[in-house]
PDB file of C-alpha atoms in Angstrom:
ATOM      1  CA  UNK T 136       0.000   0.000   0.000  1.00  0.00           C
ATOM      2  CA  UNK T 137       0.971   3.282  -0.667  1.00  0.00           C
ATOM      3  CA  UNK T 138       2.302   5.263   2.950  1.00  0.00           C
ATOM      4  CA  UNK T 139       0.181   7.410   4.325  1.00  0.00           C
ATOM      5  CA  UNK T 140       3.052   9.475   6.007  1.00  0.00           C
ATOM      6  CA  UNK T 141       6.597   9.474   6.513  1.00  0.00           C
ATOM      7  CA  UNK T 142       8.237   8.942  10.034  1.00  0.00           C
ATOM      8  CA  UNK T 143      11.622  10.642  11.046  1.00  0.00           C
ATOM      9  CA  UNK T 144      13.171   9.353  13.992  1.00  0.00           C
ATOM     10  CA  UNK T 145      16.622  10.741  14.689  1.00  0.00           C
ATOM     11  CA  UNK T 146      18.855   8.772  17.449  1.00  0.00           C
ATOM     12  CA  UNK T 147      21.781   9.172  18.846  1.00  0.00           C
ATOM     13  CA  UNK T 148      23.279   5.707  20.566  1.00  0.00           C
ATOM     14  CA  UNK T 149      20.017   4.724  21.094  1.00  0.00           C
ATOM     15  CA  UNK T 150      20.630   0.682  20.383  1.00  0.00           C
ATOM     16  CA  UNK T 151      19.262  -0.076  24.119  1.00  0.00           C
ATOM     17  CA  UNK T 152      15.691   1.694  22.986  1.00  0.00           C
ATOM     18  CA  UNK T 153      15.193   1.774  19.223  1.00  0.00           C
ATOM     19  CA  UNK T 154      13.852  -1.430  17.981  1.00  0.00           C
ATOM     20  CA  UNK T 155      11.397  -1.717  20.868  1.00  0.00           C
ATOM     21  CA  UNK T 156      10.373   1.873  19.613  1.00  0.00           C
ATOM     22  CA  UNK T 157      10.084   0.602  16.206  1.00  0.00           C
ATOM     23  CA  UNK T 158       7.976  -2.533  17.189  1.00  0.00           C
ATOM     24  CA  UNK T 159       5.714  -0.535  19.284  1.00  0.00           C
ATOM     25  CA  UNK T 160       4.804   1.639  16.107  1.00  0.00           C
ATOM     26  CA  UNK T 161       4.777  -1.209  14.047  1.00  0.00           C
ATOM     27  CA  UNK T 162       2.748  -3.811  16.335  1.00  0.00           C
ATOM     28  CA  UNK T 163      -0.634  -2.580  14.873  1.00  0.00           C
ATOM     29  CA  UNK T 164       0.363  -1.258  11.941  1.00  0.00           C
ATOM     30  CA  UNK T 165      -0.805  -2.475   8.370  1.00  0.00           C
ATOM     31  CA  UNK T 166       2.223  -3.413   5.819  1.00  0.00           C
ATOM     32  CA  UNK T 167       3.483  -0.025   4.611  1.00  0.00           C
ATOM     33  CA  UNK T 168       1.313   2.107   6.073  1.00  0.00           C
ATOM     34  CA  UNK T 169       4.107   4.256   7.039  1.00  0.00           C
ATOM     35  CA  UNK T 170       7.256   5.026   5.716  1.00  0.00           C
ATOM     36  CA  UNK T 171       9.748   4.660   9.122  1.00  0.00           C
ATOM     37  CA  UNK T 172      13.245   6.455   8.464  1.00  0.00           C
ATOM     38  CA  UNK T 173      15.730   6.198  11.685  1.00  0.00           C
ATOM     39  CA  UNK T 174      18.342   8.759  11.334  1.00  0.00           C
ATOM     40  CA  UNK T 175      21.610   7.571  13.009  1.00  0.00           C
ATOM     41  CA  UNK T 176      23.612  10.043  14.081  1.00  0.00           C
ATOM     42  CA  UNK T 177      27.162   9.904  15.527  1.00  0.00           C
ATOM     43  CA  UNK T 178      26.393   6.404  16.829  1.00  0.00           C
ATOM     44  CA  UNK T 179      28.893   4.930  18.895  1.00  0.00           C
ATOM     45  CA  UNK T 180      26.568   1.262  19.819  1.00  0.00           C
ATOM     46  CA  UNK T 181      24.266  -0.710  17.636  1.00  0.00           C
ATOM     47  CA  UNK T 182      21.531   1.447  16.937  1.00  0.00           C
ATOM     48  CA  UNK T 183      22.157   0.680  13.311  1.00  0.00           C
ATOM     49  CA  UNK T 184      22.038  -2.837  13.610  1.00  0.00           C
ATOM     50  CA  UNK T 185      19.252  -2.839  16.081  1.00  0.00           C
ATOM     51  CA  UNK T 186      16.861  -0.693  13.519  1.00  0.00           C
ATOM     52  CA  UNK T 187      17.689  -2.029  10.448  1.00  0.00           C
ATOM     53  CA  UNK T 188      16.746  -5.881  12.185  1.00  0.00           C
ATOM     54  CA  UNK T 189      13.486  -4.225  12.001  1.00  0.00           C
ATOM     55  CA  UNK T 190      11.165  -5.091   8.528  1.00  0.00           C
ATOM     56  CA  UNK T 191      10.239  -2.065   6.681  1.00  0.00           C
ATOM     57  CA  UNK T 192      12.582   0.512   8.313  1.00  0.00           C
ATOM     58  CA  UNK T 193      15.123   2.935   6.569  1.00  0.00           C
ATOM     59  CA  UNK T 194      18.402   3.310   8.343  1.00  0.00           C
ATOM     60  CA  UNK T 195      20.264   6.377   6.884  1.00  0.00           C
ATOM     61  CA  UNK T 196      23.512   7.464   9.009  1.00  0.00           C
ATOM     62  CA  UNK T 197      25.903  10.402   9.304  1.00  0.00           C
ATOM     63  CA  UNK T 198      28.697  10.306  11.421  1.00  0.00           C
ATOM     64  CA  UNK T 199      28.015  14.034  13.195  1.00  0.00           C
ATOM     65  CA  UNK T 200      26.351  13.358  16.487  1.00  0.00           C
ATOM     66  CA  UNK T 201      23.701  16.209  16.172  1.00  0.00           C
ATOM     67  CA  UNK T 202      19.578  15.624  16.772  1.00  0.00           C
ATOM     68  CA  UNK T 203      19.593  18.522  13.558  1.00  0.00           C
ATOM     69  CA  UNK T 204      21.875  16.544  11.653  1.00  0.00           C
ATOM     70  CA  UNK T 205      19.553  13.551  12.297  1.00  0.00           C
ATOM     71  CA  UNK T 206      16.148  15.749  11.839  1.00  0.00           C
ATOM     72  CA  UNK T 207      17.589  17.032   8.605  1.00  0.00           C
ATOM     73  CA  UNK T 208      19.415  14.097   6.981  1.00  0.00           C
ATOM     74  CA  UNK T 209      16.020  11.687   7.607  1.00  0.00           C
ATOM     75  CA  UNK T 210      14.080  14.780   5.668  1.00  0.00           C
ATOM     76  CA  UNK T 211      15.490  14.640   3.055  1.00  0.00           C
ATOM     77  CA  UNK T 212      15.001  10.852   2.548  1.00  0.00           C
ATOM     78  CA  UNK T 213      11.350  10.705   3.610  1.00  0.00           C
ATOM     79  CA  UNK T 214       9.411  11.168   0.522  1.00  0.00           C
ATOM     80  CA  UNK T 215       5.734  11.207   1.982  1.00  0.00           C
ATOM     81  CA  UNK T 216       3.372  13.943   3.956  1.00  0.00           C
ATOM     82  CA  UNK T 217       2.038  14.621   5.853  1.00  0.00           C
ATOM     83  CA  UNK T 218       5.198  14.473   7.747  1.00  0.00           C
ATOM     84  CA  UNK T 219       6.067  12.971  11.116  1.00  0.00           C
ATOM     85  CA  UNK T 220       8.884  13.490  13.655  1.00  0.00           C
ATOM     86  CA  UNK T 221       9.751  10.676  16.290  1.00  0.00           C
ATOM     87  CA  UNK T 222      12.022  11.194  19.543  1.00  0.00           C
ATOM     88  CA  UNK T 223      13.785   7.525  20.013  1.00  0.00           C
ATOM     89  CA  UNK T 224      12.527   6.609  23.563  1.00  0.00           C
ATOM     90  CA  UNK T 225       8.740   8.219  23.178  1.00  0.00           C
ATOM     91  CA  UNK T 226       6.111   5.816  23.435  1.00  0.00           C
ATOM     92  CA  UNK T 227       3.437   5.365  20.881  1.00  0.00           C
ATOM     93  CA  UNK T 228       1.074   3.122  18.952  1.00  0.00           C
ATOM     94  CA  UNK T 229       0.103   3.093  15.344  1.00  0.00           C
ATOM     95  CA  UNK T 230      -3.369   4.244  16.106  1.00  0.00           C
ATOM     96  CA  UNK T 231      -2.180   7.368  17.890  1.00  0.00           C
ATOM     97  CA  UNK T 232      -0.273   8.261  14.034  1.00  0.00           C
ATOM     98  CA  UNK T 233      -2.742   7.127  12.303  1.00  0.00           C
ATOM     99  CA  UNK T 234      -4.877  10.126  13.863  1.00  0.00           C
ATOM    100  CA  UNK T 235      -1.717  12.392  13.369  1.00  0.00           C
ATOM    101  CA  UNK T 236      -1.578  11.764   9.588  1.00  0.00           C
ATOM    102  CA  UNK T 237      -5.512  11.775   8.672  1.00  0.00           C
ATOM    103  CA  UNK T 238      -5.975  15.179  10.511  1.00  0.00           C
ATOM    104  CA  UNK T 239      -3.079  16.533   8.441  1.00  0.00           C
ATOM    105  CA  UNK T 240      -4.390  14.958   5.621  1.00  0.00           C
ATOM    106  CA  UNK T 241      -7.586  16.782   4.988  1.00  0.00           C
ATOM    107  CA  UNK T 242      -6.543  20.212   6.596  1.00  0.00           C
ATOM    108  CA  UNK T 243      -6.451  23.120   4.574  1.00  0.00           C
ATOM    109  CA  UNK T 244      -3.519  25.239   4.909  1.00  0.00           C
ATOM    110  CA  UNK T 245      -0.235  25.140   7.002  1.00  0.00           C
ATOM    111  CA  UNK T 246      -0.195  23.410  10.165  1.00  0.00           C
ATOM    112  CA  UNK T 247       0.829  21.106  12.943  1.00  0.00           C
ATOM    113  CA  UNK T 248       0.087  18.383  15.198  1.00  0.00           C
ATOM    114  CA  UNK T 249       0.719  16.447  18.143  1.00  0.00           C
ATOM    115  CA  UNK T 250      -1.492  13.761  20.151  1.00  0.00           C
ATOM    116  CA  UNK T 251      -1.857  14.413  23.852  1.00  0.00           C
ATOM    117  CA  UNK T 252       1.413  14.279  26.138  1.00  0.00           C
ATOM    118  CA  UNK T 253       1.291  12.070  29.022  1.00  0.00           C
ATOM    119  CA  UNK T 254       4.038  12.227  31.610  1.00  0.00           C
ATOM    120  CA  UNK T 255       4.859   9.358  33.089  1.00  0.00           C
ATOM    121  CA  UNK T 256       6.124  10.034  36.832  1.00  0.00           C
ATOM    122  CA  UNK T 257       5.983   6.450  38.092  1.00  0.00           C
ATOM    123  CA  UNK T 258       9.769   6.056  38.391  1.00  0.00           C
ATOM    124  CA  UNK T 259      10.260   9.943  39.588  1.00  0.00           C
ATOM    125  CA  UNK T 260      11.278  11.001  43.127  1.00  0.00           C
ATOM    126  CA  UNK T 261       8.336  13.203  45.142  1.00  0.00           C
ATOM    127  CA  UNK T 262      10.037  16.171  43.789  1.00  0.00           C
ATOM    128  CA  UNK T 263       9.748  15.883  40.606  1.00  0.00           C
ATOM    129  CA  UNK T 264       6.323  14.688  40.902  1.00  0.00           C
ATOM    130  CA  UNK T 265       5.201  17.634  42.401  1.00  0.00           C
ATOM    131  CA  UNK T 266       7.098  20.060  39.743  1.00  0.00           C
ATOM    132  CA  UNK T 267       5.000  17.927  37.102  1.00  0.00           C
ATOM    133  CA  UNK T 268       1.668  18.430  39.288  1.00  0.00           C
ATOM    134  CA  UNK T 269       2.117  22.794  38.195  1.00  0.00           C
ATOM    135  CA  UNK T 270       4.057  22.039  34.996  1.00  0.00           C
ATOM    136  CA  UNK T 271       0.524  20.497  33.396  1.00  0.00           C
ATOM    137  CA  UNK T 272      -1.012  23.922  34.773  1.00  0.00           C
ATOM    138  CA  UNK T 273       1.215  25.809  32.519  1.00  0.00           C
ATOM    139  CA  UNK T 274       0.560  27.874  29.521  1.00  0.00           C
ATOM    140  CA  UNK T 275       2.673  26.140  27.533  1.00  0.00           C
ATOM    141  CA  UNK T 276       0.870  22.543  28.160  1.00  0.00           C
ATOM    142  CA  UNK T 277      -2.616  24.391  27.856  1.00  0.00           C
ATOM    143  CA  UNK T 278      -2.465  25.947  24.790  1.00  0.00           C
ATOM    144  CA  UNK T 279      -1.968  24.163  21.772  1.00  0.00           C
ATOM    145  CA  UNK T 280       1.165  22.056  23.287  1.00  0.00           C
ATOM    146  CA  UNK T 281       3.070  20.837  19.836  1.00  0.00           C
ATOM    147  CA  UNK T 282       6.552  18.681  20.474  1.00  0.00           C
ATOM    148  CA  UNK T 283       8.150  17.038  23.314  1.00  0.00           C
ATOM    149  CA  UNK T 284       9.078  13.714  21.424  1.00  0.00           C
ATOM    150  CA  UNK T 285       6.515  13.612  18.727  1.00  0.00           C
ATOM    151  CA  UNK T 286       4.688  16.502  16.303  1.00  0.00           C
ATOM    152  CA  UNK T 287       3.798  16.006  12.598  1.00  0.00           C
ATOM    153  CA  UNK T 288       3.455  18.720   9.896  1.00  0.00           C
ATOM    154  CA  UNK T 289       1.665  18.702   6.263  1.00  0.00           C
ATOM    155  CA  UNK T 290       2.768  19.550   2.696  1.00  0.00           C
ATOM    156  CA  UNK T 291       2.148  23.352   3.307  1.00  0.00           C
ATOM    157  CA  UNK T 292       3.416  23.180   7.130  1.00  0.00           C
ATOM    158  CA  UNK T 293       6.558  21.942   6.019  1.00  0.00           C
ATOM    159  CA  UNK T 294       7.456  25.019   3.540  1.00  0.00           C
ATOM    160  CA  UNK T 295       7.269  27.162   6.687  1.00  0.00           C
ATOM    161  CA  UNK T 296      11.038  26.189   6.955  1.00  0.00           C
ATOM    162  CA  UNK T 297      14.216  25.295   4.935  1.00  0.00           C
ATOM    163  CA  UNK T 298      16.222  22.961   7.020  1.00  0.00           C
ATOM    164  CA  UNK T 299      15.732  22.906  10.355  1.00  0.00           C
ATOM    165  CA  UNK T 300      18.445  25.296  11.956  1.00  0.00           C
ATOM    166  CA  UNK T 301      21.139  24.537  14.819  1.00  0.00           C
ATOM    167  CA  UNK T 302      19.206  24.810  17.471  1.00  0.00           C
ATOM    168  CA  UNK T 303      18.393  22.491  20.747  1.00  0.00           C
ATOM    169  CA  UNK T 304      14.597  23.056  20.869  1.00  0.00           C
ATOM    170  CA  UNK T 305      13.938  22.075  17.393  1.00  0.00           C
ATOM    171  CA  UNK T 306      10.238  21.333  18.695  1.00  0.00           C
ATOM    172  CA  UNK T 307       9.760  24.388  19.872  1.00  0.00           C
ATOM    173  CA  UNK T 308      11.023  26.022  16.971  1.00  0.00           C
ATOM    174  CA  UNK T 309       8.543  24.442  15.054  1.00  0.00           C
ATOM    175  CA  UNK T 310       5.894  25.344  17.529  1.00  0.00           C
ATOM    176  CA  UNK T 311       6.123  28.864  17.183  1.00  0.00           C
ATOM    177  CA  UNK T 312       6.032  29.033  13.397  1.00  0.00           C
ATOM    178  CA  UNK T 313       2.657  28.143  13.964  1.00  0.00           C
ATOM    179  CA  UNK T 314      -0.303  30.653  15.482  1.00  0.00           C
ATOM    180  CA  UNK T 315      -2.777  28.614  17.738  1.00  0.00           C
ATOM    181  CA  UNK T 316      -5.237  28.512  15.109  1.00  0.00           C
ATOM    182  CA  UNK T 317      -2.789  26.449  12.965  1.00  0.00           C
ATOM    183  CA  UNK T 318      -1.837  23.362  15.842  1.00  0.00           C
ATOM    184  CA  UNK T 319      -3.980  20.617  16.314  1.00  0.00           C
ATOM    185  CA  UNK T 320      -4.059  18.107  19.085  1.00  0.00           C
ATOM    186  CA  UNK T 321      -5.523  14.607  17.666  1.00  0.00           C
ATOM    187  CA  UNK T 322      -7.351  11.607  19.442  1.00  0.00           C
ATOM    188  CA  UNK T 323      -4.660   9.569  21.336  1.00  0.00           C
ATOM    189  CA  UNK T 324      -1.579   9.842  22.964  1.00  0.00           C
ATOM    190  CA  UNK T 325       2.247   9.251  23.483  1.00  0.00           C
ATOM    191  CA  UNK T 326       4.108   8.630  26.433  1.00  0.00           C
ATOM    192  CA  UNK T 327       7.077  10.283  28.061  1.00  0.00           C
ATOM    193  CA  UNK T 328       9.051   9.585  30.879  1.00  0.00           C
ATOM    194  CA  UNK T 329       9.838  12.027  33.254  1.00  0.00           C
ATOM    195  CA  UNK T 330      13.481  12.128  34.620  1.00  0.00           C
ATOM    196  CA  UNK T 331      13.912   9.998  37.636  1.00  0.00           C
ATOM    197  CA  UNK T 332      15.195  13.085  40.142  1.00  0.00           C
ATOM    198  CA  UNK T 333      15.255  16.525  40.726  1.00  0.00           C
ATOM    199  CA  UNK T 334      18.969  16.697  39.748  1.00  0.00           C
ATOM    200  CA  UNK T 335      18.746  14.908  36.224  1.00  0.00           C
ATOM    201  CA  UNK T 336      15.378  17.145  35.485  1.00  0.00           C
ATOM    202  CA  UNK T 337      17.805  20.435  36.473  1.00  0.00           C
ATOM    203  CA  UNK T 338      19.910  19.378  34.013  1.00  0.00           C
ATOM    204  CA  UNK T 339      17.202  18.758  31.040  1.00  0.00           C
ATOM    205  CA  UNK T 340      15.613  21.618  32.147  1.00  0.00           C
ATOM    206  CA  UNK T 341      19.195  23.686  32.079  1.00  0.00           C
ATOM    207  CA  UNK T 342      19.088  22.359  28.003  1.00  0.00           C
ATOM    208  CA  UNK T 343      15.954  23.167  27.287  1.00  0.00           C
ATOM    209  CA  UNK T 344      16.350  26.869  28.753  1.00  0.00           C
ATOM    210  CA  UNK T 345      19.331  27.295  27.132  1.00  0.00           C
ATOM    211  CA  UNK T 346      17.500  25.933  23.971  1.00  0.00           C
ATOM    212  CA  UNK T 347      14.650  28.352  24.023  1.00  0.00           C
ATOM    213  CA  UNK T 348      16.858  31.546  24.492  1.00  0.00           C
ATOM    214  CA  UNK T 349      18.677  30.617  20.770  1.00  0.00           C
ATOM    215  CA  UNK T 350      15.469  30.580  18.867  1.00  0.00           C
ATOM    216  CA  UNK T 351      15.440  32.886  16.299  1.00  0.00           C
ATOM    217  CA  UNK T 352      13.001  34.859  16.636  1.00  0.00           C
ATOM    218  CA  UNK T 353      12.653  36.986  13.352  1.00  0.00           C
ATOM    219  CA  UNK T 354      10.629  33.712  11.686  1.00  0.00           C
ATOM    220  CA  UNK T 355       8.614  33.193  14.889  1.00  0.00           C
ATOM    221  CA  UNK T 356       4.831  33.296  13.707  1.00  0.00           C
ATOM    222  CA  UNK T 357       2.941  32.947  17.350  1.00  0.00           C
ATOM    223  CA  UNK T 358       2.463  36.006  19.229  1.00  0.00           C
ATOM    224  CA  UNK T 359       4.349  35.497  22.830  1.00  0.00           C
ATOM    225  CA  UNK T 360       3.180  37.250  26.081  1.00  0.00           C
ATOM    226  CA  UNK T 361       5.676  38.674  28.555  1.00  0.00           C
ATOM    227  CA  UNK T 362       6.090  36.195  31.121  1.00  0.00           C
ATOM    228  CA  UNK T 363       5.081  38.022  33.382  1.00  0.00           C
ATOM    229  CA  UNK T 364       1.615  37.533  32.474  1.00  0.00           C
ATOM    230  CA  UNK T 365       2.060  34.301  31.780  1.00  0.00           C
ATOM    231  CA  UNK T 366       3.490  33.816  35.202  1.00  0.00           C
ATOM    232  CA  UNK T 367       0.163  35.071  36.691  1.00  0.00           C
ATOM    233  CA  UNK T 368      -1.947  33.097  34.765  1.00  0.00           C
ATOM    234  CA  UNK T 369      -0.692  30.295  36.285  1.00  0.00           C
ATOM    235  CA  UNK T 370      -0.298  31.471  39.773  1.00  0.00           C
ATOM    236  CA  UNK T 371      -3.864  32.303  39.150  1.00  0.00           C
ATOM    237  CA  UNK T 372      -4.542  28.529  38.477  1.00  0.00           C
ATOM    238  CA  UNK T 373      -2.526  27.181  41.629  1.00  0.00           C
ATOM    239  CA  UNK T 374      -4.371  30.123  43.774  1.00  0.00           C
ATOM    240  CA  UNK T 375      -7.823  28.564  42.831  1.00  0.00           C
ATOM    241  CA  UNK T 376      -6.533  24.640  43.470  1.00  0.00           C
ATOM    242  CA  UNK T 377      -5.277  24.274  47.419  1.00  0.00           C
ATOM    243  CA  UNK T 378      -4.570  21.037  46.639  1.00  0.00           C
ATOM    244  CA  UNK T 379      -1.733  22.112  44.261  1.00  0.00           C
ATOM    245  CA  UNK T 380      -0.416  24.820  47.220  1.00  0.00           C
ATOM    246  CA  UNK T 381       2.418  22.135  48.888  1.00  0.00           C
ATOM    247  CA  UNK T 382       3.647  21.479  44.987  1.00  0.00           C
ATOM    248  CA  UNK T 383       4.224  25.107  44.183  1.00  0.00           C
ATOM    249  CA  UNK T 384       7.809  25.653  45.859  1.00  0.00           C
ATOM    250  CA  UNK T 385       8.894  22.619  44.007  1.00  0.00           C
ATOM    251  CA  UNK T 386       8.454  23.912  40.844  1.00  0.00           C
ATOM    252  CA  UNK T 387       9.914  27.089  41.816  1.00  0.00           C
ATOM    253  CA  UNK T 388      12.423  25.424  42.203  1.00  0.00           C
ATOM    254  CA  UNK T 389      12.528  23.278  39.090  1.00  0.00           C
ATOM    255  CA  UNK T 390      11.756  26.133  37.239  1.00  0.00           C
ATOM    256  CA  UNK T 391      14.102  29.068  38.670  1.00  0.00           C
ATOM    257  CA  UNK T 392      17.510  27.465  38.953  1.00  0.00           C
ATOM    258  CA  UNK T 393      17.594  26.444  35.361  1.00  0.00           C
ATOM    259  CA  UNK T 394      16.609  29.834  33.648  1.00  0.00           C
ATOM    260  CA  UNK T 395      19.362  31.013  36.013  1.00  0.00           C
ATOM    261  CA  UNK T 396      21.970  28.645  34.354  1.00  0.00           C
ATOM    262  CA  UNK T 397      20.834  28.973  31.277  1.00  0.00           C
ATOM    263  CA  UNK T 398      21.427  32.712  31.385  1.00  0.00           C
ATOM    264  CA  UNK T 399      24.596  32.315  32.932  1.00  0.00           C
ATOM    265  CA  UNK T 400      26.095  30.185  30.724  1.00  0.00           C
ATOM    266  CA  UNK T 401      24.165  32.442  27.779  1.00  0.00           C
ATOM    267  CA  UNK T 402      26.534  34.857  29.228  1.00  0.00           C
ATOM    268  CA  UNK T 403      29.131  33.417  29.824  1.00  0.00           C
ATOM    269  CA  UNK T 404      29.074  32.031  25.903  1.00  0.00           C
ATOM    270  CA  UNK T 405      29.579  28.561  27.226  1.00  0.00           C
ATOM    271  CA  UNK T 406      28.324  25.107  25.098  1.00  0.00           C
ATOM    272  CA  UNK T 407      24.807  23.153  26.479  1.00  0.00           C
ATOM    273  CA  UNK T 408      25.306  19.523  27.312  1.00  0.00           C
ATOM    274  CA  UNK T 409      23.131  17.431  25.317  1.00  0.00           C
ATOM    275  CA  UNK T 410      22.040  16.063  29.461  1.00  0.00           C
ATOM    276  CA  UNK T 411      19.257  13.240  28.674  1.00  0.00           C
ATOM    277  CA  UNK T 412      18.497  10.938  31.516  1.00  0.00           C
ATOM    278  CA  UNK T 413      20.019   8.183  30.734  1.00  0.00           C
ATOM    279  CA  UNK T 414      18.444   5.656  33.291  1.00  0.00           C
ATOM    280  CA  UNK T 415      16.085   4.875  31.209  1.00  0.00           C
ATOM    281  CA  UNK T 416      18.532   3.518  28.113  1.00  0.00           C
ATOM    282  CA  UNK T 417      20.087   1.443  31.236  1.00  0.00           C
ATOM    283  CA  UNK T 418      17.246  -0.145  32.616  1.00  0.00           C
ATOM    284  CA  UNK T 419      16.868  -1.335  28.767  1.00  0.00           C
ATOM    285  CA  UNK T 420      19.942  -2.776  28.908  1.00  0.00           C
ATOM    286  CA  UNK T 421      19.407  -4.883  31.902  1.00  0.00           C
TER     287      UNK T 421
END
């Protein structure tokens, strides 16, 4: 059959994680109903060997250990829209792309999708449980949430950029090229794991700060409200919820210290550690 949408999965040493990925999307999938491209970049393990044992999956490599690299090198040999983009160790089922791909199929116009994000915090420490309990509050999970492991574009989404640009958010990038009007948020969902303590979230979080201050902003569509409103929109939300009153100091927390670091090292002109919790690739291993 003829794919209904291309899948870009970039991964970097991700041979503990990547064919259990691959079956998972493939478990209830029909024969080429997708077109699954794994983009290995800089591997140093068997992530090669471990995708391509998978039927029906392109393995194209590079030997520059870069998630852009990756993003950019599986573009250009996906050949099929609308067009889907796959984080290594996020969990999801062939039903919850199916949805991705038919709402992107009959939309008119450029835009973007993602199925619902659910958190997993079964393996996190109390604090980091509590940071996620104000995190969902947030604007930025409210409103029209696109990324964090798995968002999808169509024909006339895509032309919104060239190649994707050096950047550590790349899904926020994308995001923002979008106005609300423009995202979509399908049936189903796809889970992610949160990191396992408040030190390895720090350090994601540190990343992803750092990530968000680099975006360029002169092709950034969406409109974006000083945070300070922002920030009282969401005090507004915890103000109204007692329950969520004992969880608000650990998200301060969470939250402060790596905008802090992130400006700091934005000043200081110093490199971001890639910093992904890597428990989760060693419990694979086991």
């Amino acid at each position: 059959m003829t794919a209904t949408a291309s899948i870009v999965i970039p991964a970097h040493d991700e041979g503990a994680l990547i064919a259990s990925t691959l079956r998972g999307v493939l478990a209830d999938a029909l024969p080429g109903e997708f077109e699954i491209v794994v983009a290995a970049n800089g591997c140093t393990d068997d992530t090669v060997a471990q995708a391509s044992s998978v039927p029906g999956v392109t393995v194209v490599e590079t030997a520059i250990a870069s998630k852009i690299a990756g993003l950019n090198l599986g573009d250009m040999a996906a050949t099929t829209f609308p067009r889907i983009y796959l984080d290594a160790d996020v969990v999801v089922s062939a039903a919850t792309l199916r949805f991705l791909a038919a709402a992107l199929r009959t939309r008119t116009g450029p835009a973007v999708a993602s199925p619902r994000l659910r958190v997993d915090g079964s393996r996190s420490t109390f604090p980091v449980r509590q940071y996620l309990r104000i995190w969902e509050q947030s604007d930025y999970r409210l409103t029209g949430h696109i990324g964090s492991g798995v968002y999808a574009v169509n024909l006339e989404g895509r032309a919104r950029w060239d190649e994707f640009p050096d950047v550590i958010a790349d899904d926020r990038f994308v995001q923002q090229l979008f106005l609300s009007n423009e995202r979509i948020t399908v049936d189903g969902e796809f889970t992610v794991r949160a990191p396992a303590t408040m030190g390895a979230h720090l350090r994601r979080a540190t990343r992803i700060a750092a990530g968000n201050r680099q975006l360029p902003t002169t092709v950034q569509n969406a409109s974006v409200e000083p945070a300070t409103v922002r920030y009282r929109r969401l005090l507004g939300r915890v103000a109204r919820r007692p329950p969520l009153w004992g969880a608000l100091p650990f998200y301060l927390y969470g939250f402060g210290v790596p905008l802090v670091k992130a400006r700091r090292m934005d000043s200081a002109g110093s490199g971001v550690d890639w910093s992904r919790d890597t428990s989760l690739r060693e419990e694979a291993r086991r």
